[in-house]
Short mmCIF file of C-alpha atoms in Angstrom, two decimals:
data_model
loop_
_atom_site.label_atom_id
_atom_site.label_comp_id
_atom_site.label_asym_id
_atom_site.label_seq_id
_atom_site.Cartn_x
_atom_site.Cartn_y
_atom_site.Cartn_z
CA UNK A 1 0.00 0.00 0.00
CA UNK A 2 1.22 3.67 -0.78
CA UNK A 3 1.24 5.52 2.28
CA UNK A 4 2.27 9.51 1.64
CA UNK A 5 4.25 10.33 4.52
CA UNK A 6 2.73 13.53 6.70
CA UNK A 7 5.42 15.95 5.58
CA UNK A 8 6.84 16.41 1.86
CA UNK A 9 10.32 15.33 0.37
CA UNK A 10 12.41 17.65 2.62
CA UNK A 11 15.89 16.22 2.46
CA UNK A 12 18.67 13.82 0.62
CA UNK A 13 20.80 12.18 3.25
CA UNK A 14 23.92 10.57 1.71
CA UNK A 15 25.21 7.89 4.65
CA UNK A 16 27.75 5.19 4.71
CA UNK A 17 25.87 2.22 2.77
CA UNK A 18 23.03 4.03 2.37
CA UNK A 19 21.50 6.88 0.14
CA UNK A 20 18.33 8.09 1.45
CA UNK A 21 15.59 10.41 -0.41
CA UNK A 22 12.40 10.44 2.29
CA UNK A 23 9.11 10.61 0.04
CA UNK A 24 6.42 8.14 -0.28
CA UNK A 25 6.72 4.38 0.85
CA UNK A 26 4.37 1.39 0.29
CA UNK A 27 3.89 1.05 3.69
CA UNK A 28 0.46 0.02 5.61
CA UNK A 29 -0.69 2.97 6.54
CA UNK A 30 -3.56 0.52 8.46
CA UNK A 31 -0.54 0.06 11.06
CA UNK A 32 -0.08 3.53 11.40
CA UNK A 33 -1.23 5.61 14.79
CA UNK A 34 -0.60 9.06 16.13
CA UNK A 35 1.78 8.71 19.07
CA UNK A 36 0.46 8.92 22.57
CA UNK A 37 0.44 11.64 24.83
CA UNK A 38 2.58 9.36 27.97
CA UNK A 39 4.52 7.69 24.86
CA UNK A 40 5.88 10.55 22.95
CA UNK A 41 7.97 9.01 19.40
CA UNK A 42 11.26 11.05 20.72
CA UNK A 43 14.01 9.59 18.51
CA UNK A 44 13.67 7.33 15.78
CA UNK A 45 14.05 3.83 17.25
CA UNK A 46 11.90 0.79 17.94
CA UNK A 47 10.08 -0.30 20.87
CA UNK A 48 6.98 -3.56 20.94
CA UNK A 49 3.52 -3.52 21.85
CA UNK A 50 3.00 -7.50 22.35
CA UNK A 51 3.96 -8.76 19.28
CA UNK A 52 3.75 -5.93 17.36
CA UNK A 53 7.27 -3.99 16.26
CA UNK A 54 7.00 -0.10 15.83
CA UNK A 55 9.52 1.96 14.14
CA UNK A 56 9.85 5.42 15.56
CA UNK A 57 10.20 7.76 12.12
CA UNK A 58 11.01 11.23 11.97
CA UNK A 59 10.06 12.41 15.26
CA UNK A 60 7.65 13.54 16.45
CA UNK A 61 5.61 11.69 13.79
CA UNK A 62 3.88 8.52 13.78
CA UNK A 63 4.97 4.90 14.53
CA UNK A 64 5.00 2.10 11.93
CA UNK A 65 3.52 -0.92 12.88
CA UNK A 66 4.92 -4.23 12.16
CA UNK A 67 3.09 -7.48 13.46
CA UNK A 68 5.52 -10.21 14.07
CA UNK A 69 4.84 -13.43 12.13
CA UNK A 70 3.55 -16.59 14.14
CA UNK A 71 6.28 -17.93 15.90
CA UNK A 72 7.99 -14.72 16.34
CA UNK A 73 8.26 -12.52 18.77
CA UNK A 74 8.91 -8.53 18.74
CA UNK A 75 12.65 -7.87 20.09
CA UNK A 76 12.81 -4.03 20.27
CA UNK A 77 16.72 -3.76 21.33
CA UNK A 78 17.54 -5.79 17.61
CA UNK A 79 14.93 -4.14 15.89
CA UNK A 80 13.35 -6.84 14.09
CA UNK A 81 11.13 -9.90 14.99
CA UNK A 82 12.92 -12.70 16.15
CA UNK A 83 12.81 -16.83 17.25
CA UNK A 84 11.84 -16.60 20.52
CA UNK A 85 15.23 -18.33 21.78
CA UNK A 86 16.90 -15.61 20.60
CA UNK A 87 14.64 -12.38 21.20
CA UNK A 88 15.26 -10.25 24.18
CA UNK A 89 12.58 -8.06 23.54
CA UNK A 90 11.65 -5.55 26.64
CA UNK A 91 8.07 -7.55 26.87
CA UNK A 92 4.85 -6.55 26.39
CA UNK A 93 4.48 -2.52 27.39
CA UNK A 94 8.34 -2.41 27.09
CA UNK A 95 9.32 0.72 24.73
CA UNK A 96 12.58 1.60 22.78
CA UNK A 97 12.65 5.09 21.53
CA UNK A 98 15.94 5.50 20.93
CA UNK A 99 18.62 5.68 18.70
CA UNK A 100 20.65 5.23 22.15
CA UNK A 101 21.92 8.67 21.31
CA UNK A 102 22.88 8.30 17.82
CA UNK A 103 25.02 11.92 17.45
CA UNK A 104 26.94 12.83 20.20
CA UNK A 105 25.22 15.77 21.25
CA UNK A 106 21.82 14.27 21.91
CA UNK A 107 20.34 12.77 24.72
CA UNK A 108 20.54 9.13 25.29
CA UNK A 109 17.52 6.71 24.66
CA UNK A 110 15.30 5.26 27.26
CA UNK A 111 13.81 2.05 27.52
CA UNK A 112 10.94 1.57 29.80
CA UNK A 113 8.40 -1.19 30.61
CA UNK A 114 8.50 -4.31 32.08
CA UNK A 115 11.98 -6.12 30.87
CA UNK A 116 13.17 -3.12 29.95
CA UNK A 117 16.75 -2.15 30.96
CA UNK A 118 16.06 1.35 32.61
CA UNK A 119 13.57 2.83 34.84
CA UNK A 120 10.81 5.59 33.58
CA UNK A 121 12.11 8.96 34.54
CA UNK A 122 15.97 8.99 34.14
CA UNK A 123 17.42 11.81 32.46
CA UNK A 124 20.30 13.26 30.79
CA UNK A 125 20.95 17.10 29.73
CA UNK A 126 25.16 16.86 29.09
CA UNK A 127 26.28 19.46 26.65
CA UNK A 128 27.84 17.87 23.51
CA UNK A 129 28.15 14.44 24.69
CA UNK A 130 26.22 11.16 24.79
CA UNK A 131 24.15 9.58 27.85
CA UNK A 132 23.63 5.87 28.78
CA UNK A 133 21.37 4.34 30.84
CA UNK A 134 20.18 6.64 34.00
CA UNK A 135 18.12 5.12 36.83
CA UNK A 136 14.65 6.70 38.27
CA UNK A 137 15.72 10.20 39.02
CA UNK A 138 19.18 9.85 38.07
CA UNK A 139 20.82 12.42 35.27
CA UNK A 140 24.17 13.01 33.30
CA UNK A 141 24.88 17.10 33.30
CA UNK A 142 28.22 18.70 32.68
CA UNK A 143 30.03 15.21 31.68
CA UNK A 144 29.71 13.86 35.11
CA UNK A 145 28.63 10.74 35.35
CA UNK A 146 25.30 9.35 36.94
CA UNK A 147 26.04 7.07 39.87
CA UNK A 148 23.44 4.91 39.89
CA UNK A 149 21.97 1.17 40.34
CA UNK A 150 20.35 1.81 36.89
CA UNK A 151 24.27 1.49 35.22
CA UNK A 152 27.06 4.08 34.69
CA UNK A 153 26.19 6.80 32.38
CA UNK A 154 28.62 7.84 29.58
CA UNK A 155 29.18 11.97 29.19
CA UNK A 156 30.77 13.81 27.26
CA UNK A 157 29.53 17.27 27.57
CA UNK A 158 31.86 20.47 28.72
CA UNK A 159 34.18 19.13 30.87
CA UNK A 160 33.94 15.83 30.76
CA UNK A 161 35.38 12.57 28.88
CA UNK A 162 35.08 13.07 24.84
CA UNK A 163 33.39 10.51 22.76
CA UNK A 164 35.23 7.03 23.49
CA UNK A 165 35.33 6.56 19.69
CA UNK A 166 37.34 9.23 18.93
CA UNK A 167 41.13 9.20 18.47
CA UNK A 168 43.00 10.19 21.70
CA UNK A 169 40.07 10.48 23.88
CA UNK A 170 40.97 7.26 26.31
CA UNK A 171 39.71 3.78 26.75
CA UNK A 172 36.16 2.74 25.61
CA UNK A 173 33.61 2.24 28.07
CA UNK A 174 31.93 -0.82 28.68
CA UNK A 175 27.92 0.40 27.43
CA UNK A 176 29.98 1.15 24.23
CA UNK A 177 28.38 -1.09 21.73
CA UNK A 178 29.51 0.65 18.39
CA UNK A 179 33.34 1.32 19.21
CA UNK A 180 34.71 1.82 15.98
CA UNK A 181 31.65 4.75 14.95
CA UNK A 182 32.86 7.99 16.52
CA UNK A 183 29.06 8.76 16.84
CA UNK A 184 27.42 6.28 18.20
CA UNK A 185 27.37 4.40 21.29
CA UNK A 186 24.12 2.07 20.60
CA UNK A 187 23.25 0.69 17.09
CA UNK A 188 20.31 2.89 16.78
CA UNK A 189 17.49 1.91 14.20
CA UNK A 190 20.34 1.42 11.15
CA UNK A 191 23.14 -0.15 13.10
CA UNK A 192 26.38 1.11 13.75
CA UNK A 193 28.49 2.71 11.06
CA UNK A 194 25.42 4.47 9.64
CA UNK A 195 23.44 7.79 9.99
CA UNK A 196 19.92 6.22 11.03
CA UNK A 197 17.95 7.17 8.07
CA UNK A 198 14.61 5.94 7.65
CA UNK A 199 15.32 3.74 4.55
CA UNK A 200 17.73 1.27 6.24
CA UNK A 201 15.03 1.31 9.58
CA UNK A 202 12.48 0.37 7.29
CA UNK A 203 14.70 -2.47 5.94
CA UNK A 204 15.57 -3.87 9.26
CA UNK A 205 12.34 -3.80 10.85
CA UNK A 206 10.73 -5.82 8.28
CA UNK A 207 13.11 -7.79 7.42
CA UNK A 208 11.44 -11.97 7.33
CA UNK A 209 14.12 -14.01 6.24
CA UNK A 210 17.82 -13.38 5.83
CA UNK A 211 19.84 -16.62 3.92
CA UNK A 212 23.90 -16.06 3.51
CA UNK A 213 25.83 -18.41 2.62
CA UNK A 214 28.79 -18.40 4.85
CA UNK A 215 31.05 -21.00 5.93
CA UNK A 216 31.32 -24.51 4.36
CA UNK A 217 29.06 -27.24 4.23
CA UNK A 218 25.47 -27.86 3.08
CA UNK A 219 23.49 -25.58 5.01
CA UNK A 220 22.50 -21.91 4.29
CA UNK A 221 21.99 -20.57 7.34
CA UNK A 222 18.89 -18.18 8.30
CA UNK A 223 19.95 -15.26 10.50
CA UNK A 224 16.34 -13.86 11.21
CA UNK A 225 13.42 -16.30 10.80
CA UNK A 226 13.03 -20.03 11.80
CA UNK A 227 14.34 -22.76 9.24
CA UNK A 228 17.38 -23.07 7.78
CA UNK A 229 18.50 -23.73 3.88
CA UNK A 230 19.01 -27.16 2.26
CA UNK A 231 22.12 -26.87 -0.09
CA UNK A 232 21.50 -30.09 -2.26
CA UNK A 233 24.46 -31.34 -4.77
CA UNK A 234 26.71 -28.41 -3.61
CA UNK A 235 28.50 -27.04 -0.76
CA UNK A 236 29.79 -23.96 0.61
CA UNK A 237 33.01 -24.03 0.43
CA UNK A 238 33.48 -20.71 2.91
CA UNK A 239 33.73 -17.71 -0.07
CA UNK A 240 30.99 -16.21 1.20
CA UNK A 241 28.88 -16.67 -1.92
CA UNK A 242 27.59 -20.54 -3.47
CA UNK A 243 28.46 -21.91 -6.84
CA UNK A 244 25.56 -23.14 -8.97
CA UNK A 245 27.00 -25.29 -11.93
CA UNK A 246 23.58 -24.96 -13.91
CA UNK A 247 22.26 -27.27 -16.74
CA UNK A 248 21.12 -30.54 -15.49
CA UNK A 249 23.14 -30.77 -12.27
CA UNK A 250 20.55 -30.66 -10.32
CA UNK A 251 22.29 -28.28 -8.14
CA UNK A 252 19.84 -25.71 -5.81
CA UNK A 253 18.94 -24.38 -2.52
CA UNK A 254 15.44 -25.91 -0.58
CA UNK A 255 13.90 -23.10 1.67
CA UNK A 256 11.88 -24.22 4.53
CA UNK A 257 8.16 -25.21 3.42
CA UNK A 258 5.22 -22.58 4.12
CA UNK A 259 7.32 -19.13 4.57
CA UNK A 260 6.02 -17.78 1.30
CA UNK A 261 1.90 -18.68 1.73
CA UNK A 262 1.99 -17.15 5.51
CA UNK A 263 2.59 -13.62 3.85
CA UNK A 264 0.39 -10.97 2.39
CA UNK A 265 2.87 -8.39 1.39
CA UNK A 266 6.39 -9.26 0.78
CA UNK A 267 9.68 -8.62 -1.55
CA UNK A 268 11.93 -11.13 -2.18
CA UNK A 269 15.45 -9.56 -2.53
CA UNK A 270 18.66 -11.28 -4.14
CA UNK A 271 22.00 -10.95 -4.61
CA UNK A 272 23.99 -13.17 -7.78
CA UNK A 273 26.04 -13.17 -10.03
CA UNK A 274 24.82 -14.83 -13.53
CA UNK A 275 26.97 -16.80 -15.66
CA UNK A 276 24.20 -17.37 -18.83
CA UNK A 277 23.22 -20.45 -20.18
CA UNK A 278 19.82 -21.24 -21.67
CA UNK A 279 17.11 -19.52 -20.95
CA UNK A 280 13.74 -20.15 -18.22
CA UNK A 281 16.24 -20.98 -15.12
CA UNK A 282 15.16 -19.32 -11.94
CA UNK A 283 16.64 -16.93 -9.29
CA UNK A 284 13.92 -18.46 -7.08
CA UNK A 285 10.58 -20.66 -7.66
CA UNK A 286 8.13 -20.76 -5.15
CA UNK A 287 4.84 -23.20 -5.06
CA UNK A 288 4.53 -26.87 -6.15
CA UNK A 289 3.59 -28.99 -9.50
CA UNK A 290 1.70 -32.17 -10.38
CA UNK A 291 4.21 -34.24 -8.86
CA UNK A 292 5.47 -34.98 -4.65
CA UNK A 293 7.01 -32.32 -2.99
CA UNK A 294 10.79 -32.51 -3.70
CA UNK A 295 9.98 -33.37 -7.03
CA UNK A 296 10.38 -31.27 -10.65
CA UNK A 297 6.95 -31.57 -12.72
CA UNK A 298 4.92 -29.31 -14.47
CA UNK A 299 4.28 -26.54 -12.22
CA UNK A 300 0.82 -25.91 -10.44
CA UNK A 301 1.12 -23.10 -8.22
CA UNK A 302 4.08 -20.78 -8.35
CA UNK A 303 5.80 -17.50 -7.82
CA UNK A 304 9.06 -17.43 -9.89
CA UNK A 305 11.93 -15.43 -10.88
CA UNK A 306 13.89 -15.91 -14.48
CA UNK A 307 17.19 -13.93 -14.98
CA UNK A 308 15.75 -14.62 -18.67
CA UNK A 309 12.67 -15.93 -20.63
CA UNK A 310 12.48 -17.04 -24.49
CA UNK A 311 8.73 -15.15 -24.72
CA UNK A 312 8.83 -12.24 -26.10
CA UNK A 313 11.72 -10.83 -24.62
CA UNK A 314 13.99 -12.54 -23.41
CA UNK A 315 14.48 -9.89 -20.29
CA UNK A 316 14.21 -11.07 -17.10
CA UNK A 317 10.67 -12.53 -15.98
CA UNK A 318 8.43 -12.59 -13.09
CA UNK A 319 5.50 -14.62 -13.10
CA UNK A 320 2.43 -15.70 -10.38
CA UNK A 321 -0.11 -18.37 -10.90
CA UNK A 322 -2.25 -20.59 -9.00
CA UNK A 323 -3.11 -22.78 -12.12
CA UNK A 324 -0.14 -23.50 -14.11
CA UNK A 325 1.45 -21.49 -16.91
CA UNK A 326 -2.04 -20.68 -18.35
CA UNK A 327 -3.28 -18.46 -15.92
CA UNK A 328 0.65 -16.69 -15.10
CA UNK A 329 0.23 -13.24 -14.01
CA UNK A 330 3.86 -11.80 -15.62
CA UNK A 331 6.20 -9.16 -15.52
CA UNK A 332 9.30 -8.72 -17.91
CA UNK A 333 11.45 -5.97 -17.11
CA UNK A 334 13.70 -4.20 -19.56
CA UNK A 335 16.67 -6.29 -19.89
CA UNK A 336 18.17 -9.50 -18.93
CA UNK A 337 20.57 -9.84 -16.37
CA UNK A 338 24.15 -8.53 -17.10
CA UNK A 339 26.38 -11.39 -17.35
CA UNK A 340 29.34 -12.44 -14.78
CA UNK A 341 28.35 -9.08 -12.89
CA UNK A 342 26.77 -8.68 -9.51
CA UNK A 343 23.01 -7.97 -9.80
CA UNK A 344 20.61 -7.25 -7.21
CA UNK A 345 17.47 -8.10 -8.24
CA UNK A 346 13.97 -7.82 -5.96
CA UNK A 347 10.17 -8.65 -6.70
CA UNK A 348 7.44 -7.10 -4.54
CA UNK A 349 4.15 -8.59 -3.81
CA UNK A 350 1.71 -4.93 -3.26
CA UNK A 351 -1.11 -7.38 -2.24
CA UNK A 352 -2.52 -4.27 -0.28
CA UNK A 353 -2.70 -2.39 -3.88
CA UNK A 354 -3.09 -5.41 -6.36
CA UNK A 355 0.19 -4.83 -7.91
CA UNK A 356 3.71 -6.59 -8.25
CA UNK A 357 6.37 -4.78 -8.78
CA UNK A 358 10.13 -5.67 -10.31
CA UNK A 359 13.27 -4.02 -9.69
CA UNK A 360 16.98 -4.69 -10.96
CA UNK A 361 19.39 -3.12 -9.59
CA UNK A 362 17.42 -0.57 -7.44
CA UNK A 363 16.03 0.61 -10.80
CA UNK A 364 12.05 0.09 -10.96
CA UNK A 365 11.26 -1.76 -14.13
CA UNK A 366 7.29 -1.17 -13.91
CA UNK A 367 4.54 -3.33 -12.59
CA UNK A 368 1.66 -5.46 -13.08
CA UNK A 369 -1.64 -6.04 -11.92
CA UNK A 370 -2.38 -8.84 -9.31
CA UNK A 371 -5.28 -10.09 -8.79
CA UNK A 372 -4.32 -13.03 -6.68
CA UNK A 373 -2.66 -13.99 -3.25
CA UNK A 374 0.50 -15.29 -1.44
CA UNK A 375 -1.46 -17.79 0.70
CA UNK A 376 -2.92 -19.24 -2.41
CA UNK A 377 0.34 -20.83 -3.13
CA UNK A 378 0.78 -24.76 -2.26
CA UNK A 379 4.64 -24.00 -1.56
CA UNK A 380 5.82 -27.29 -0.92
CA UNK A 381 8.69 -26.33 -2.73
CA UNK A 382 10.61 -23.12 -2.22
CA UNK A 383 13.52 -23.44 -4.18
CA UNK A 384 16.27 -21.07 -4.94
CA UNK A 385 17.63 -21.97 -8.47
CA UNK A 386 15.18 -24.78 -9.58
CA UNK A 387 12.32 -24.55 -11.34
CA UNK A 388 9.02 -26.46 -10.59
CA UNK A 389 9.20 -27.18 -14.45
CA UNK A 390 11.45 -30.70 -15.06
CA UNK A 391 12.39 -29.37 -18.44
CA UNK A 392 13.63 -25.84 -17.31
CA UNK A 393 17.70 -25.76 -16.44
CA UNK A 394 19.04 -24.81 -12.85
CA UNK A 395 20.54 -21.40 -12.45
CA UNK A 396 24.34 -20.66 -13.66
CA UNK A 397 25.42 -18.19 -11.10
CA UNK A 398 26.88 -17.57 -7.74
CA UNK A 399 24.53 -16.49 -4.84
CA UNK A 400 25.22 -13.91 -2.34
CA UNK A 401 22.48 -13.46 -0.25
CA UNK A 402 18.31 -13.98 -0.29
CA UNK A 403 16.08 -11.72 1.41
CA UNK A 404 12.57 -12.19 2.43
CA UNK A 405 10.61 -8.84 3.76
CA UNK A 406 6.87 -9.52 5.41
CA UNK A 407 6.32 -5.23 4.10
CA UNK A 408 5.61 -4.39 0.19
CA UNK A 409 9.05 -2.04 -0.03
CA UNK A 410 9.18 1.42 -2.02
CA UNK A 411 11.78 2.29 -4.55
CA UNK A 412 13.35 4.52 -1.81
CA UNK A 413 14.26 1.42 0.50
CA UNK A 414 15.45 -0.76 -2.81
CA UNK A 415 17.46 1.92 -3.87
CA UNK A 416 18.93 2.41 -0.26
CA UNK A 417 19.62 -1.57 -0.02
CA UNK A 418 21.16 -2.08 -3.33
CA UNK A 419 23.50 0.85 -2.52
CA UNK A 420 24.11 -0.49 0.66
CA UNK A 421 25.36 -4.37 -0.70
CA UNK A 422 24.74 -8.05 0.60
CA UNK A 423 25.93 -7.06 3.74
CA UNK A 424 24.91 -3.98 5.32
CA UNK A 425 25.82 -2.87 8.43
CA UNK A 426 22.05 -1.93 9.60
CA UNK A 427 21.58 -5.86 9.34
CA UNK A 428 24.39 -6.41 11.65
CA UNK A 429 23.01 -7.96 14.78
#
């Protein structure tokens, strides 16, 4: 869904990894609510409500709202919806609104809530320097820092320590969690390394699946949702990217059963580079076909990507269908993929809007009207590089990284992630 943002483009922000140019997102704007008056949106941050993630933007604005897939829960201090044996979100009531002072200058962030790590009502007001956590009644002021059960503060106002990033300003201290950014002491909404912009928020907070491919072995590990990758008739062999021979070899990723049906919006987001070869092999294919799961067929139901179809064009291809390739819903874009060079390629689903969208590069190459939905898919098979089809070829290419988001992105936050590469430091948990 297009949601116009309450205040007109106003500013390009040029950060490390990321290029932002605030205008209009396809964002539910169904999730959207006015902050409250006990609950002002003071810094752009995140804090839960159950197992809902918000994403303070441009404060004092509104909060995006982000519901956590079954199985997840909200984890405010990551920013992102999480396995529950790995969340540590604040709980339910617990808010982050807080970069964790992000420039040093402002005032640190403040948690608050049950779980959360500091009590309502702590303050800070140091001149040119950055707070940490203050207990009930405790404040920073002058660089002087709080004493308190609720954790040392860190100041750096007029006389007082300097930043513990900077050159020649002493040893780091311990609440330091981004020591080689000069101006930050807390991740913030984009991570360390980067202005917090609200591109790379947007990213992180809806971010659904994350698959690298790390390491060695036959397993491409998941770093956000539940379920790992199957590597079958390859292995990693640690490059940090995996080799697809192509042709018959039968060589492909299997991605855990039922993450695709269980969304309404989405964008699927990858990283390769293509080698060529015959045409109708597939960045990813999504759904089932006549045959068992596990097996190739004819397919049934299926969202797939093509780095190039023979119809027509010969571009690169998106097509959607709950009843085979006669009823395909399809997208070609304006060119194939550019051979032996990294592409970034991403499909959106705009369920909200009817739409679906295709982008190459960060470059928008139109859309198409949708008429169906996600959950109509039988995805028994969620392949990266096979087809559904037995007579289609597996892909030629090496794979960096696949991306599932549970929002319908803009071309704002696909521009900002394509600038910002495979591995972003907003991602970095």
């Amino acid at each position: 869904m297009r949601l116009k943002l309450p205040l007109p483009v106003l500013a390009v922000l040029v950060v490390t990894g990321c290029q932002a140019i605030w205008g209009d997102y396809r964002v539910d704007d169904s999730a959207l609510r006015p902050p409250e008056p006990e609950e002002p949106c003071e810094q752009m941050g995140y804090r839960c409500d159950g197992a809902t993630l918000e994403l303070c933007f441009m404060p004092p604005s509104n909060w995006i709202q982000i519901p956590c897939e079954a199985g997840l829960v909200c984890d405010a201090v990551k920013g992102s919806c999480r396995a529950p044996d790995s969340a540590t979100s604040g709980g339910a009531g617990g808010t982050t609104v807080s970069s964790g002072g992000a420039v040093a200058g402002n005032t640190g962030g403040r948690v608050a809530g049950s779980g959360g790590t500091t009590s309502s009502g702590g303050s800070s007001s140091s001149s040119g320097g950055v707070a940490g956590s203050v207990s009930s009644g405790g404040s920073a002021s002058g660089g002087v820092p709080p004493a308190s059960t609720g954790g040392a503060g860190e100041a750096a106002g007029a006389g007082g320590d300097c930043s513990a990033d900077t050159a020649g300003c002493g040893p780091k201290t311990p609440e330091d969690a981004c020591p080689n950014d000069p101006l930050k002491t807390q991740p913030g909404a984009c991570g360390c390394g980067v202005v917090d912009a609200l591109e790379c928020a947007v990213l992180r907070a809806s971010l659904a699946q994350r698959f690298s491919f790390d390491g060695t072995g036959a397993t491409a590990q998941n770093s956000v949702g539940a379920g790992q990758g199957v590597i079958q008739n390859a292995l990693l062999t640690g490059s940090g990217a995996l080799e697809l021979a192509g042709t018959t070899t039968d060589q492909y990723v299997d991605l855990p059963n039922g993450m695709v049906s269980t969304l309404v919006n989405a964008t699927f987001e990858a990283w390769l580079t293509w080698r060529g070869g015959a045409a109708w092999q597939r960045v990813f294919d999504f759904g089932s076909n006549q045959n068992a799961e596990g097996a190739q067929g004819t397919g049934a139901t299926y969202l797939f990507l093509t780095p190039m179809a023979t119809n027509t064009t010969g571009f690169v291809r998106v097509a959607f269908t709950t009843s085979g390739n006669a009823g395909e819903t399809k997208l070609d874009a304006k060119r194939a993929l550019t051979v032996g060079a990294v592409s970034h390629v991403a499909v959106v689903v705009d369920d909200d809007n009817n739409l679906i969208w295709l982008y190459l590069d960060g470059q928008s190459q139109g859309s198409v009207a949708f008429t169906g939905q996600l959950a109509q898919l039988s995805d028994v098979n969620n392949w990266l590089g096979r087809s559904q089809f037995s007579t289609d070829p597996e892909l030629n290419a090496s794979l960096d990284e696949f991306r599932i988001y549970r929002t319908a992105l803009g071309a704002n936050e696909l521009a900002a992630s394509f600038a910002a590469g495979p591995n972003p430091a907003f991602f970095a948990r």
